[in-house]
mmCIF file of C-alpha atoms and ligand atoms in Angstrom:
data_model
loop_
_atom_site.group_PDB
_atom_site.id
_atom_site.type_symbol
_atom_site.label_atom_id
_atom_site.label_comp_id
_atom_site.label_asym_id
_atom_site.label_seq_id
_atom_site.Cartn_x
_atom_site.Cartn_y
_atom_site.Cartn_z
ATOM 1 C CA MET A 12 -47.190 -101.409 -6.682
ATOM 2 C CA GLY A 13 -47.201 -98.473 -4.283
ATOM 3 C CA SER A 14 -47.205 -94.979 -5.674
ATOM 4 C CA ALA A 15 -45.003 -91.994 -4.969
ATOM 5 C CA VAL A 16 -47.776 -90.125 -3.197
ATOM 6 C CA ALA A 17 -46.917 -86.715 -1.797
ATOM 7 C CA THR A 18 -46.997 -87.109 1.944
ATOM 8 C CA LEU A 19 -49.735 -85.287 3.803
ATOM 9 C CA THR A 20 -47.085 -83.913 6.105
ATOM 10 C CA ALA A 21 -45.842 -81.778 3.212
ATOM 11 C CA PRO A 22 -45.095 -78.269 4.446
ATOM 12 C CA ARG A 23 -47.508 -75.480 3.596
ATOM 13 C CA LEU A 24 -45.686 -72.829 1.595
ATOM 14 C CA ASP A 25 -46.584 -69.197 1.168
ATOM 15 C CA ASN A 26 -46.045 -67.318 -2.096
ATOM 16 C CA ALA A 27 -42.347 -67.015 -1.406
ATOM 17 C CA GLY A 28 -42.020 -70.736 -0.795
ATOM 18 C CA ARG A 29 -41.766 -70.254 2.982
ATOM 19 C CA GLU A 30 -43.602 -72.503 5.396
ATOM 20 C CA THR A 31 -46.867 -70.991 6.586
ATOM 21 C CA ALA A 32 -49.774 -71.881 8.824
ATOM 22 C CA ALA A 33 -52.290 -70.320 6.379
ATOM 23 C CA PRO A 34 -54.812 -72.876 5.110
ATOM 24 C CA PRO A 35 -54.535 -73.736 1.402
ATOM 25 C CA LEU A 36 -57.228 -72.625 -1.034
ATOM 26 C CA LEU A 37 -57.165 -76.053 -2.648
ATOM 27 C CA GLU A 38 -56.100 -79.285 -1.007
ATOM 28 C CA VAL A 39 -55.836 -82.485 -3.018
ATOM 29 C CA ARG A 40 -55.357 -85.815 -1.301
ATOM 30 C CA ASP A 41 -54.303 -89.038 -2.996
ATOM 31 C CA LEU A 42 -56.248 -88.191 -6.146
ATOM 32 C CA ARG A 43 -56.691 -90.794 -8.885
ATOM 33 C CA VAL A 44 -58.222 -90.365 -12.323
ATOM 34 C CA TRP A 45 -58.332 -93.662 -14.184
ATOM 35 C CA PHE A 46 -59.926 -94.337 -17.554
ATOM 36 C CA PRO A 47 -60.998 -97.777 -18.757
ATOM 37 C CA ALA A 48 -58.584 -98.973 -21.453
ATOM 38 C CA ARG A 49 -59.966 -100.564 -24.607
ATOM 39 C CA ARG A 50 -59.799 -104.312 -24.195
ATOM 40 C CA ARG A 51 -59.996 -107.345 -26.389
ATOM 41 C CA ALA A 52 -62.933 -109.721 -25.931
ATOM 42 C CA PHE A 53 -62.603 -111.792 -22.705
ATOM 43 C CA ALA A 54 -59.481 -109.881 -21.679
ATOM 44 C CA ARG A 55 -59.220 -108.574 -18.130
ATOM 45 C CA ARG A 56 -60.368 -104.948 -17.576
ATOM 46 C CA GLN A 57 -57.359 -102.634 -17.633
ATOM 47 C CA TRP A 58 -57.022 -99.002 -16.635
ATOM 48 C CA ILE A 59 -55.223 -95.977 -17.991
ATOM 49 C CA ARG A 60 -53.869 -94.459 -14.791
ATOM 50 C CA ALA A 61 -53.799 -90.843 -15.951
ATOM 51 C CA VAL A 62 -53.500 -89.504 -12.377
ATOM 52 C CA ASP A 63 -52.395 -92.075 -9.880
ATOM 53 C CA GLY A 64 -52.152 -90.762 -6.345
ATOM 54 C CA VAL A 65 -51.478 -87.032 -6.334
ATOM 55 C CA SER A 66 -51.554 -84.922 -3.184
ATOM 56 C CA LEU A 67 -50.877 -81.205 -3.307
ATOM 57 C CA GLN A 68 -51.923 -77.863 -1.935
ATOM 58 C CA VAL A 69 -52.516 -74.620 -3.791
ATOM 59 C CA MET A 70 -52.142 -71.492 -1.699
ATOM 60 C CA ARG A 71 -54.345 -68.425 -2.135
ATOM 61 C CA GLY A 72 -52.839 -65.964 -4.651
ATOM 62 C CA GLU A 73 -50.077 -68.250 -5.929
ATOM 63 C CA THR A 74 -49.449 -69.739 -9.360
ATOM 64 C CA LEU A 75 -48.730 -73.448 -9.190
ATOM 65 C CA ALA A 76 -47.355 -74.716 -12.506
ATOM 66 C CA LEU A 77 -47.895 -78.322 -13.638
ATOM 67 C CA VAL A 78 -45.267 -79.502 -16.103
ATOM 68 C CA GLY A 79 -44.341 -82.801 -17.731
ATOM 69 C CA GLU A 80 -44.343 -84.588 -21.074
ATOM 70 C CA SER A 81 -47.446 -85.108 -23.168
ATOM 71 C CA GLY A 82 -49.721 -87.759 -21.650
ATOM 72 C CA CYS A 83 -48.362 -87.519 -18.089
ATOM 73 C CA GLY A 84 -51.794 -86.546 -16.743
ATOM 74 C CA LYS A 85 -51.729 -82.744 -16.468
ATOM 75 C CA THR A 86 -55.099 -82.114 -18.119
ATOM 76 C CA SER A 87 -56.756 -85.012 -16.293
ATOM 77 C CA LEU A 88 -55.533 -83.591 -12.990
ATOM 78 C CA GLY A 89 -56.529 -80.024 -13.929
ATOM 79 C CA ARG A 90 -60.046 -81.093 -14.907
ATOM 80 C CA ALA A 91 -60.467 -83.075 -11.696
ATOM 81 C CA LEU A 92 -59.385 -80.026 -9.651
ATOM 82 C CA VAL A 93 -62.277 -77.950 -11.003
ATOM 83 C CA MET A 94 -64.756 -80.849 -10.966
ATOM 84 C CA LEU A 95 -64.968 -81.123 -14.745
ATOM 85 C CA ARG A 96 -63.899 -84.748 -14.271
ATOM 86 C CA ARG A 97 -65.021 -86.871 -11.347
ATOM 87 C CA PRO A 98 -61.969 -88.435 -9.663
ATOM 88 C CA THR A 99 -61.782 -92.217 -9.434
ATOM 89 C CA SER A 100 -60.711 -91.823 -5.804
ATOM 90 C CA GLY A 101 -59.160 -89.304 -3.439
ATOM 91 C CA SER A 102 -60.460 -85.916 -2.421
ATOM 92 C CA VAL A 103 -60.368 -82.260 -3.442
ATOM 93 C CA SER A 104 -61.118 -79.610 -0.815
ATOM 94 C CA PHE A 105 -61.738 -75.996 -1.767
ATOM 95 C CA ALA A 106 -61.469 -73.386 1.005
ATOM 96 C CA GLY A 107 -61.594 -76.213 3.521
ATOM 97 C CA ILE A 108 -64.725 -77.896 2.087
ATOM 98 C CA ASP A 109 -64.538 -81.412 0.669
ATOM 99 C CA LEU A 110 -66.167 -81.031 -2.757
ATOM 100 C CA SER A 111 -67.473 -84.590 -2.758
ATOM 101 C CA ARG A 112 -69.753 -83.669 0.172
ATOM 102 C CA LEU A 113 -71.395 -80.748 -1.618
ATOM 103 C CA LYS A 114 -74.729 -80.989 -3.396
ATOM 104 C CA GLY A 115 -77.140 -78.739 -5.277
ATOM 105 C CA ARG A 116 -76.697 -75.004 -4.888
ATOM 106 C CA ALA A 117 -73.660 -75.243 -2.575
ATOM 107 C CA LEU A 118 -71.887 -77.379 -5.182
ATOM 108 C CA ARG A 119 -72.811 -75.011 -8.037
ATOM 109 C CA ASP A 120 -71.633 -71.969 -6.048
ATOM 110 C CA THR A 121 -68.310 -73.609 -5.223
ATOM 111 C CA ARG A 122 -67.756 -74.845 -8.774
ATOM 112 C CA ARG A 123 -68.373 -71.320 -10.043
ATOM 113 C CA GLN A 124 -65.358 -70.157 -8.048
ATOM 114 C CA MET A 125 -63.127 -72.576 -9.973
ATOM 115 C CA GLN A 126 -62.860 -71.914 -13.692
ATOM 116 C CA MET A 127 -60.780 -73.311 -16.515
ATOM 117 C CA VAL A 128 -59.124 -71.597 -19.483
ATOM 118 C CA PHE A 129 -58.489 -74.047 -22.300
ATOM 119 C CA GLN A 130 -55.656 -74.659 -24.713
ATOM 120 C CA ASP A 131 -57.499 -74.110 -27.945
ATOM 121 C CA PRO A 132 -59.288 -70.751 -28.182
ATOM 122 C CA TYR A 133 -60.784 -71.908 -31.513
ATOM 123 C CA ALA A 134 -62.421 -75.055 -30.186
ATOM 124 C CA SER A 135 -63.494 -73.751 -26.780
ATOM 125 C CA LEU A 136 -65.849 -71.035 -28.102
ATOM 126 C CA ASP A 137 -69.157 -71.778 -29.844
ATOM 127 C CA PRO A 138 -68.644 -70.185 -33.309
ATOM 128 C CA ARG A 139 -72.375 -69.318 -33.610
ATOM 129 C CA GLN A 140 -72.549 -67.252 -30.416
ATOM 130 C CA ARG A 141 -71.674 -63.571 -30.247
ATOM 131 C CA VAL A 142 -69.093 -62.402 -27.727
ATOM 132 C CA ASP A 143 -71.708 -60.871 -25.430
ATOM 133 C CA ALA A 144 -73.534 -64.228 -25.215
ATOM 134 C CA LEU A 145 -70.298 -66.182 -24.726
ATOM 135 C CA VAL A 146 -68.940 -63.953 -21.980
ATOM 136 C CA GLY A 147 -72.364 -63.329 -20.438
ATOM 137 C CA GLU A 148 -73.390 -66.990 -20.217
ATOM 138 C CA PRO A 149 -72.068 -67.562 -16.662
ATOM 139 C CA LEU A 150 -74.000 -64.446 -15.583
ATOM 140 C CA LEU A 151 -77.163 -65.653 -17.319
ATOM 141 C CA ILE A 152 -76.889 -68.986 -15.520
ATOM 142 C CA ARG A 153 -76.739 -67.097 -12.209
ATOM 143 C CA GLY A 154 -79.927 -65.197 -13.106
ATOM 144 C CA VAL A 155 -78.253 -61.796 -13.586
ATOM 145 C CA ASP A 156 -80.669 -59.425 -15.413
ATOM 146 C CA ALA A 157 -80.017 -58.304 -18.996
ATOM 147 C CA ALA A 158 -78.975 -54.699 -18.239
ATOM 148 C CA THR A 159 -76.470 -55.746 -15.546
ATOM 149 C CA ARG A 160 -75.179 -58.465 -17.866
ATOM 150 C CA ARG A 161 -74.546 -55.954 -20.654
ATOM 151 C CA ARG A 162 -72.681 -53.636 -18.304
ATOM 152 C CA ARG A 163 -70.638 -56.450 -16.779
ATOM 153 C CA VAL A 164 -69.731 -57.952 -20.175
ATOM 154 C CA ALA A 165 -68.540 -54.507 -21.336
ATOM 155 C CA GLU A 166 -66.389 -54.207 -18.168
ATOM 156 C CA LEU A 167 -64.936 -57.675 -18.661
ATOM 157 C CA LEU A 168 -64.070 -57.031 -22.312
ATOM 158 C CA GLU A 169 -62.271 -53.835 -21.281
ATOM 159 C CA LEU A 170 -60.518 -55.728 -18.486
ATOM 160 C CA VAL A 171 -59.041 -58.276 -20.906
ATOM 161 C CA GLY A 172 -58.075 -55.567 -23.398
ATOM 162 C CA LEU A 173 -60.658 -56.226 -26.109
ATOM 163 C CA GLY A 174 -62.883 -53.168 -25.830
ATOM 164 C CA ALA A 175 -66.619 -53.115 -25.158
ATOM 165 C CA GLU A 176 -67.394 -52.460 -28.836
ATOM 166 C CA THR A 177 -66.440 -56.067 -29.684
ATOM 167 C CA ALA A 178 -69.450 -57.465 -27.792
ATOM 168 C CA GLY A 179 -71.573 -57.928 -30.925
ATOM 169 C CA HIS A 180 -68.957 -59.851 -32.964
ATOM 170 C CA LEU A 181 -68.714 -63.583 -33.656
ATOM 171 C CA PRO A 182 -65.532 -65.471 -32.651
ATOM 172 C CA ARG A 183 -64.417 -65.774 -36.286
ATOM 173 C CA ALA A 184 -63.808 -62.019 -36.369
ATOM 174 C CA PHE A 185 -60.956 -62.406 -33.854
ATOM 175 C CA SER A 186 -57.350 -63.575 -33.993
ATOM 176 C CA GLY A 187 -56.146 -66.500 -31.834
ATOM 177 C CA GLY A 188 -54.854 -64.208 -29.096
ATOM 178 C CA GLN A 189 -58.096 -62.233 -29.052
ATOM 179 C CA ARG A 190 -60.124 -65.448 -28.804
ATOM 180 C CA GLN A 191 -58.018 -66.488 -25.839
ATOM 181 C CA ARG A 192 -58.891 -63.121 -24.260
ATOM 182 C CA ILE A 193 -62.584 -63.924 -24.821
ATOM 183 C CA GLY A 194 -62.045 -67.282 -23.093
ATOM 184 C CA ILE A 195 -60.392 -65.511 -20.159
ATOM 185 C CA ALA A 196 -63.221 -62.921 -19.958
ATOM 186 C CA ARG A 197 -65.758 -65.761 -19.934
ATOM 187 C CA ALA A 198 -63.902 -67.465 -17.077
ATOM 188 C CA LEU A 199 -63.754 -64.161 -15.164
ATOM 189 C CA ALA A 200 -67.502 -63.604 -15.585
ATOM 190 C CA ALA A 201 -68.081 -66.268 -12.957
ATOM 191 C CA GLU A 202 -65.948 -64.235 -10.497
ATOM 192 C CA PRO A 203 -63.655 -67.163 -9.762
ATOM 193 C CA THR A 204 -61.039 -67.408 -7.051
ATOM 194 C CA LEU A 205 -59.086 -70.150 -8.841
ATOM 195 C CA ILE A 206 -58.417 -70.554 -12.564
ATOM 196 C CA VAL A 207 -56.841 -73.662 -14.063
ATOM 197 C CA CYS A 208 -55.118 -72.554 -17.286
ATOM 198 C CA ASP A 209 -54.504 -75.618 -19.475
ATOM 199 C CA GLU A 210 -51.782 -74.765 -22.002
ATOM 200 C CA PRO A 211 -53.388 -71.353 -22.654
ATOM 201 C CA LEU A 212 -50.477 -70.261 -24.870
ATOM 202 C CA SER A 213 -49.637 -73.307 -26.945
ATOM 203 C CA ALA A 214 -52.079 -72.598 -29.792
ATOM 204 C CA LEU A 215 -50.878 -68.988 -30.120
ATOM 205 C CA ASP A 216 -48.120 -67.316 -32.128
ATOM 206 C CA VAL A 217 -45.006 -66.610 -30.095
ATOM 207 C CA SER A 218 -45.536 -62.853 -30.487
ATOM 208 C CA VAL A 219 -49.023 -63.133 -28.944
ATOM 209 C CA GLN A 220 -47.996 -65.466 -26.122
ATOM 210 C CA ALA A 221 -46.184 -62.689 -24.237
ATOM 211 C CA GLN A 222 -49.310 -60.506 -24.368
ATOM 212 C CA ILE A 223 -51.454 -63.248 -22.837
ATOM 213 C CA VAL A 224 -48.816 -63.905 -20.149
ATOM 214 C CA ASN A 225 -48.834 -60.199 -19.290
ATOM 215 C CA LEU A 226 -52.631 -60.205 -19.174
ATOM 216 C CA LEU A 227 -52.687 -63.195 -16.808
ATOM 217 C CA VAL A 228 -50.139 -61.518 -14.526
ATOM 218 C CA ARG A 229 -52.092 -58.246 -14.492
ATOM 219 C CA LEU A 230 -55.406 -59.988 -13.772
ATOM 220 C CA GLN A 231 -53.857 -61.963 -10.937
ATOM 221 C CA ARG A 232 -52.621 -58.748 -9.325
ATOM 222 C CA GLN A 233 -55.835 -56.833 -9.923
ATOM 223 C CA LEU A 234 -58.272 -59.550 -8.887
ATOM 224 C CA GLY A 235 -56.198 -61.594 -6.410
ATOM 225 C CA LEU A 236 -56.592 -64.756 -8.509
ATOM 226 C CA THR A 237 -54.984 -68.108 -7.814
ATOM 227 C CA TYR A 238 -53.730 -70.040 -10.853
ATOM 228 C CA VAL A 239 -52.900 -73.620 -11.646
ATOM 229 C CA PHE A 240 -50.893 -73.158 -14.837
ATOM 230 C CA ILE A 241 -50.371 -76.196 -17.078
ATOM 231 C CA SER A 242 -47.622 -75.712 -19.627
ATOM 232 C CA HIS A 243 -44.904 -77.323 -21.723
ATOM 233 C CA ASP A 244 -43.080 -74.013 -21.888
ATOM 234 C CA LEU A 245 -40.572 -74.054 -19.066
ATOM 235 C CA ALA A 246 -39.341 -70.528 -19.800
ATOM 236 C CA VAL A 247 -42.867 -69.176 -19.263
ATOM 237 C CA VAL A 248 -43.276 -71.343 -16.174
ATOM 238 C CA ARG A 249 -40.106 -69.875 -14.702
ATOM 239 C CA GLN A 250 -41.474 -66.390 -15.335
ATOM 240 C CA LEU A 251 -45.007 -66.993 -14.013
ATOM 241 C CA ALA A 252 -45.028 -69.671 -11.360
ATOM 242 C CA THR A 253 -44.668 -69.365 -7.620
ATOM 243 C CA ARG A 254 -44.156 -73.117 -7.321
ATOM 244 C CA VAL A 255 -43.772 -75.953 -9.814
ATOM 245 C CA ALA A 256 -45.033 -79.543 -9.693
ATOM 246 C CA VAL A 257 -43.375 -81.932 -12.155
ATOM 247 C CA MET A 258 -45.521 -84.871 -13.289
ATOM 248 C CA TYR A 259 -44.397 -88.192 -14.729
ATOM 249 C CA LEU A 260 -46.839 -90.984 -15.578
ATOM 250 C CA GLY A 261 -49.617 -89.832 -13.270
ATOM 251 C CA LEU A 262 -47.416 -88.930 -10.310
ATOM 252 C CA ILE A 263 -45.770 -85.794 -8.999
ATOM 253 C CA VAL A 264 -42.066 -86.571 -8.949
ATOM 254 C CA GLU A 265 -40.790 -83.168 -7.863
ATOM 255 C CA MET A 266 -42.355 -80.092 -6.354
ATOM 256 C CA GLY A 267 -40.822 -76.889 -5.087
ATOM 257 C CA GLU A 268 -40.565 -73.138 -5.175
ATOM 258 C CA THR A 269 -39.813 -72.049 -8.758
ATOM 259 C CA ALA A 270 -36.371 -70.492 -8.281
ATOM 260 C CA ALA A 271 -35.124 -73.427 -6.184
ATOM 261 C CA LEU A 272 -36.455 -76.044 -8.582
ATOM 262 C CA PHE A 273 -34.898 -74.406 -11.638
ATOM 263 C CA ALA A 274 -31.594 -73.683 -9.881
ATOM 264 C CA SER A 275 -31.142 -77.114 -8.318
ATOM 265 C CA PRO A 276 -33.595 -79.764 -9.517
ATOM 266 C CA ARG A 277 -33.659 -82.795 -7.205
ATOM 267 C CA HIS A 278 -35.205 -85.365 -9.556
ATOM 268 C CA PRO A 279 -33.418 -86.806 -12.643
ATOM 269 C CA TYR A 280 -36.564 -86.326 -14.734
ATOM 270 C CA THR A 281 -36.661 -82.584 -13.966
ATOM 271 C CA VAL A 282 -32.970 -82.315 -14.823
ATOM 272 C CA ALA A 283 -33.697 -83.989 -18.161
ATOM 273 C CA LEU A 284 -36.666 -81.693 -18.899
ATOM 274 C CA LEU A 285 -34.554 -78.607 -18.167
ATOM 275 C CA ALA A 286 -31.638 -79.959 -20.195
ATOM 276 C CA ALA A 287 -33.900 -80.146 -23.251
ATOM 277 C CA VAL A 288 -34.110 -76.327 -23.134
ATOM 278 C CA PRO A 289 -30.495 -75.160 -23.545
ATOM 279 C CA THR A 290 -31.026 -71.762 -21.934
ATOM 280 C CA LEU A 291 -32.393 -73.458 -18.806
ATOM 281 C CA ALA A 292 -29.787 -76.185 -18.421
ATOM 282 C CA ILE A 293 -28.053 -76.235 -15.078
ATOM 283 C CA GLY A 294 -25.142 -73.829 -15.024
ATOM 284 C CA GLY A 295 -25.710 -73.219 -18.747
ATOM 285 C CA VAL A 296 -23.823 -76.467 -19.412
ATOM 286 C CA ALA A 297 -25.915 -77.665 -22.331
ATOM 287 C CA GLN A 298 -25.082 -75.265 -25.161
ATOM 288 C CA ARG A 299 -27.173 -77.388 -27.496
ATOM 289 C CA ARG A 300 -30.098 -79.654 -26.720
ATOM 290 C CA SER A 301 -28.964 -82.362 -24.345
ATOM 291 C CA THR A 302 -30.403 -85.853 -24.770
ATOM 292 C CA LEU A 303 -30.783 -86.871 -21.151
ATOM 293 C CA LEU A 304 -34.379 -87.784 -21.908
ATOM 294 C CA THR A 305 -34.517 -90.596 -24.447
ATOM 295 C CA GLY A 306 -37.289 -92.891 -25.649
ATOM 296 C CA ASP A 307 -40.992 -92.618 -24.978
ATOM 297 C CA PRO A 308 -42.635 -92.895 -21.559
ATOM 298 C CA PRO A 309 -44.050 -96.362 -20.776
ATOM 299 C CA SER A 310 -47.778 -96.931 -21.289
ATOM 300 C CA PRO A 311 -49.956 -95.638 -18.434
ATOM 301 C CA VAL A 312 -51.763 -99.009 -18.663
ATOM 302 C CA ASN A 313 -48.699 -101.212 -18.053
ATOM 303 C CA LEU A 314 -46.725 -99.173 -15.574
ATOM 304 C CA PRO A 315 -43.213 -100.266 -14.686
ATOM 305 C CA ALA A 316 -42.596 -101.637 -11.187
ATOM 306 C CA GLY A 317 -40.425 -99.658 -8.795
ATOM 307 C CA CYS A 318 -39.678 -96.079 -9.803
ATOM 308 C CA ARG A 319 -41.785 -95.233 -12.856
ATOM 309 C CA PHE A 320 -38.874 -93.346 -14.384
ATOM 310 C CA HIS A 321 -36.376 -96.193 -14.046
ATOM 311 C CA THR A 322 -36.672 -97.332 -17.681
ATOM 312 C CA ARG A 323 -35.373 -93.940 -18.880
ATOM 313 C CA CYS A 324 -33.328 -92.645 -15.970
ATOM 314 C CA TRP A 325 -29.850 -91.301 -16.780
ATOM 315 C CA LEU A 326 -28.896 -91.200 -13.076
ATOM 316 C CA ARG A 327 -29.698 -94.878 -12.608
ATOM 317 C CA GLU A 328 -27.363 -95.632 -15.530
ATOM 318 C CA ARG A 329 -24.584 -93.560 -13.970
ATOM 319 C CA LEU A 330 -25.080 -95.353 -10.631
ATOM 320 C CA ASP A 331 -24.728 -98.796 -12.312
ATOM 321 C CA ARG A 332 -28.416 -99.643 -12.227
ATOM 322 C CA PRO A 333 -29.145 -100.062 -8.508
ATOM 323 C CA ALA A 334 -31.834 -102.720 -7.967
ATOM 324 C CA ILE A 335 -33.897 -100.522 -5.669
ATOM 325 C CA CYS A 336 -34.910 -98.332 -8.636
ATOM 326 C CA ALA A 337 -36.670 -101.263 -10.342
ATOM 327 C CA ASN A 338 -38.104 -102.724 -7.145
ATOM 328 C CA GLU A 339 -39.235 -99.958 -4.806
ATOM 329 C CA SER A 340 -41.410 -96.987 -5.608
ATOM 330 C CA PRO A 341 -39.792 -93.865 -4.092
ATOM 331 C CA ARG A 342 -42.005 -91.615 -1.995
ATOM 332 C CA LEU A 343 -42.138 -87.879 -2.507
ATOM 333 C CA ALA A 344 -39.886 -86.790 0.353
ATOM 334 C CA TRP A 345 -39.617 -83.169 1.494
ATOM 335 C CA ALA A 346 -36.494 -81.263 2.478
ATOM 336 C CA ASN A 347 -36.422 -77.467 2.900
ATOM 337 C CA GLY A 348 -39.732 -76.927 1.091
ATOM 338 C CA HIS A 349 -38.565 -78.908 -1.965
ATOM 339 C CA ALA A 350 -39.756 -82.464 -2.628
ATOM 340 C CA SER A 351 -38.404 -85.231 -4.835
ATOM 341 C CA ALA A 352 -39.507 -88.823 -5.422
ATOM 342 C CA CYS A 353 -36.095 -90.365 -6.080
ATOM 343 C CA HIS A 354 -34.135 -92.850 -3.957
ATOM 344 C CA PHE A 355 -31.010 -90.904 -4.902
ATOM 345 C CA ALA A 356 -32.292 -87.321 -4.696
ATOM 346 C CA ALA A 357 -29.198 -86.311 -2.722
ATOM 347 C CA ASP A 358 -26.955 -87.435 -5.618
ATOM 348 C CA VAL A 359 -28.791 -85.645 -8.434
ATOM 349 C CA ALA A 360 -26.914 -82.336 -8.230
ATOM 350 C CA ASP A 361 -23.468 -83.987 -8.135
ATOM 351 C CA HIS A 362 -24.157 -85.932 -11.332
ATOM 352 C CA ALA A 363 -26.353 -83.523 -13.305
ATOM 353 C CA SER A 364 -23.745 -81.176 -14.758
ATOM 354 C CA ALA A 365 -21.417 -84.025 -15.768
ATOM 355 C CA ALA A 366 -24.245 -86.000 -17.339
ATOM 356 C CA ASN A 367 -25.449 -82.951 -19.244
ATOM 357 C CA ALA A 368 -21.967 -82.212 -20.519
ATOM 358 C CA ASP A 369 -21.367 -85.854 -21.583
ATOM 359 C CA ARG A 370 -24.610 -86.096 -23.501
ATOM 360 C CA ALA A 371 -24.356 -82.640 -25.068
ATOM 361 C CA ALA A 372 -20.834 -83.407 -26.292
ATOM 362 C CA GLY A 373 -21.315 -86.969 -27.484
ATOM 363 C CA PRO A 374 -23.767 -88.675 -29.823
ATOM 364 C CA PRO A 375 -27.327 -89.056 -28.526
ATOM 365 C CA ALA A 376 -27.810 -91.965 -26.166
ATOM 366 C CA GLY A 377 -29.092 -95.104 -27.841
ATOM 367 C CA THR A 378 -27.338 -94.435 -31.169
HETATM 368 N N1 LIG B 12 -61.199 -89.269 -21.762
HETATM 369 C C1 LIG B 12 -60.172 -90.125 -21.802
HETATM 370 N N2 LIG B 12 -60.366 -91.445 -22.045
HETATM 371 C C2 LIG B 12 -59.338 -92.315 -22.066
HETATM 372 N N3 LIG B 12 -58.058 -91.974 -21.840
HETATM 373 C C3 LIG B 12 -57.801 -90.675 -21.583
HETATM 374 C C4 LIG B 12 -58.841 -89.686 -21.545
HETATM 375 N N4 LIG B 12 -58.271 -88.485 -21.272
HETATM 376 C C5 LIG B 12 -56.949 -88.714 -21.133
HETATM 377 N N5 LIG B 12 -56.674 -90.029 -21.326
HETATM 378 C C6 LIG B 12 -55.345 -90.657 -21.231
HETATM 379 O O1 LIG B 12 -54.822 -90.316 -19.960
HETATM 380 C C7 LIG B 12 -53.422 -90.041 -20.045
HETATM 381 C C8 LIG B 12 -53.174 -88.641 -19.542
HETATM 382 O O2 LIG B 12 -53.774 -87.720 -20.467
HETATM 383 P P1 LIG B 12 -53.784 -86.150 -20.228
HETATM 384 O O3 LIG B 12 -54.538 -85.555 -21.356
HETATM 385 O O4 LIG B 12 -54.264 -85.885 -18.856
HETATM 386 O O5 LIG B 12 -52.248 -85.811 -20.349
HETATM 387 P P2 LIG B 12 -51.524 -84.395 -20.528
HETATM 388 O O6 LIG B 12 -50.357 -84.395 -19.615
HETATM 389 O O7 LIG B 12 -52.521 -83.304 -20.387
HETATM 390 O O8 LIG B 12 -51.002 -84.472 -22.041
HETATM 391 P P3 LIG B 12 -50.804 -83.256 -23.084
HETATM 392 O O9 LIG B 12 -49.546 -82.536 -22.637
HETATM 393 O O10 LIG B 12 -50.600 -83.957 -24.389
HETATM 394 O O11 LIG B 12 -52.017 -82.386 -23.060
HETATM 395 C C9 LIG B 12 -53.043 -90.269 -21.507
HETATM 396 O O12 LIG B 12 -52.562 -91.578 -21.642
HETATM 397 C C10 LIG B 12 -54.345 -90.105 -22.238
HETATM 398 O O13 LIG B 12 -54.355 -90.853 -23.439
HETATM 399 S S1 LIG B 13 -35.282 -93.708 -8.014
HETATM 400 FE FE1 LIG B 13 -33.680 -94.478 -9.412
HETATM 401 S S2 LIG B 13 -34.713 -94.639 -11.409
HETATM 402 FE FE2 LIG B 13 -35.989 -93.349 -10.116
HETATM 403 S S3 LIG B 13 -35.398 -91.289 -10.584
HETATM 404 FE FE3 LIG B 13 -34.185 -91.924 -8.805
HETATM 405 S S4 LIG B 13 -32.278 -92.772 -9.662
HETATM 406 FE FE4 LIG B 13 -33.768 -92.627 -11.335
HETATM 407 MG MG1 LIG B 14 -53.183 -81.785 -21.655
#
């Protein structure tokens, strides 16, 4: 079946969501990341379509958030953006250069400018290495001499709020939040332009999460960084992101400037995600968790025909199950800098509040 690929005519948006002629820092075209699925003997080869035709642009200095349920392909996309995972097809251009054309030193230099901060600050740091070795490793790889490395590591530790005196400690001496700061310092050591943060808060206590958010905001201002921010936490996304891309089963189903997307989502899946967080529900309608999103997503190996969301879509139910939803894959169509891959995007707002209210008041769907 065809996929809801973001059209290449998508408008370029500046940090306020306005159209701009400025070239993007990162441009992704029709990207696919597929993994071979385990198969029984003599069975046909099947693929897990983790990312299945994503096109997007990331503008210099912005924070583009990637949101969606577990397994929708956020990490696979994030890793492909920074070349930690080779895409199955499609292209990634950084500062106008197609990364697949780079080799040797040019490739290493470009990759250095794109770093990743990982979800689990416990697993992402070698427990046997001291902080100075962990943070200084990217400098060592670049051939920076020992004295400069020591000075730079001390500066980086100060920058992330740890203090230079922590350089000689092992990771086990630090709390989760402090380890995440070490991970951020290590990413910064490479002097990146772009950082992909993959759920950098989810392994941390709530009290520490706000400190890391503040640190990321401060570093972005100070160093002019561009972020791709992967998160389940929509409240943090609303606070941090310039724009939001919503993923469902390997595709972007909605993309737009943060305030517009939260105020008037144009895809039923986004409405359902927001409704699951009462404080974010449209117009505050859902006073308790709404159940617009029921059941599990289909397998990324056996994807449904038509719209991938049609097996769970509350709007399709309200519209008496139009056949087009099960037969034709909707394209990501842009209007006023806000894109949605839904045949009935224009009807979402009219139905969202009523659907939220119905579900919040009544028993959960499917009971
Ligand atoms: N190395 C791999 N080999 C096989 N399948 C994989 C691999 N990595 C991811 N997948 C599969 O690809 C799909 C997308 O996974 P991915 O980790 O990108 O999702 P995600 O949105 O980051 O999920 P989460 O929110 O749980 O981190 C899932 O079905 C996952 O099982
Ligand atoms: S195209 Fe149909 S099934 Fe898909 S999101 Fe829109 S209304 Fe729902
Ligand atoms: Mg992930």
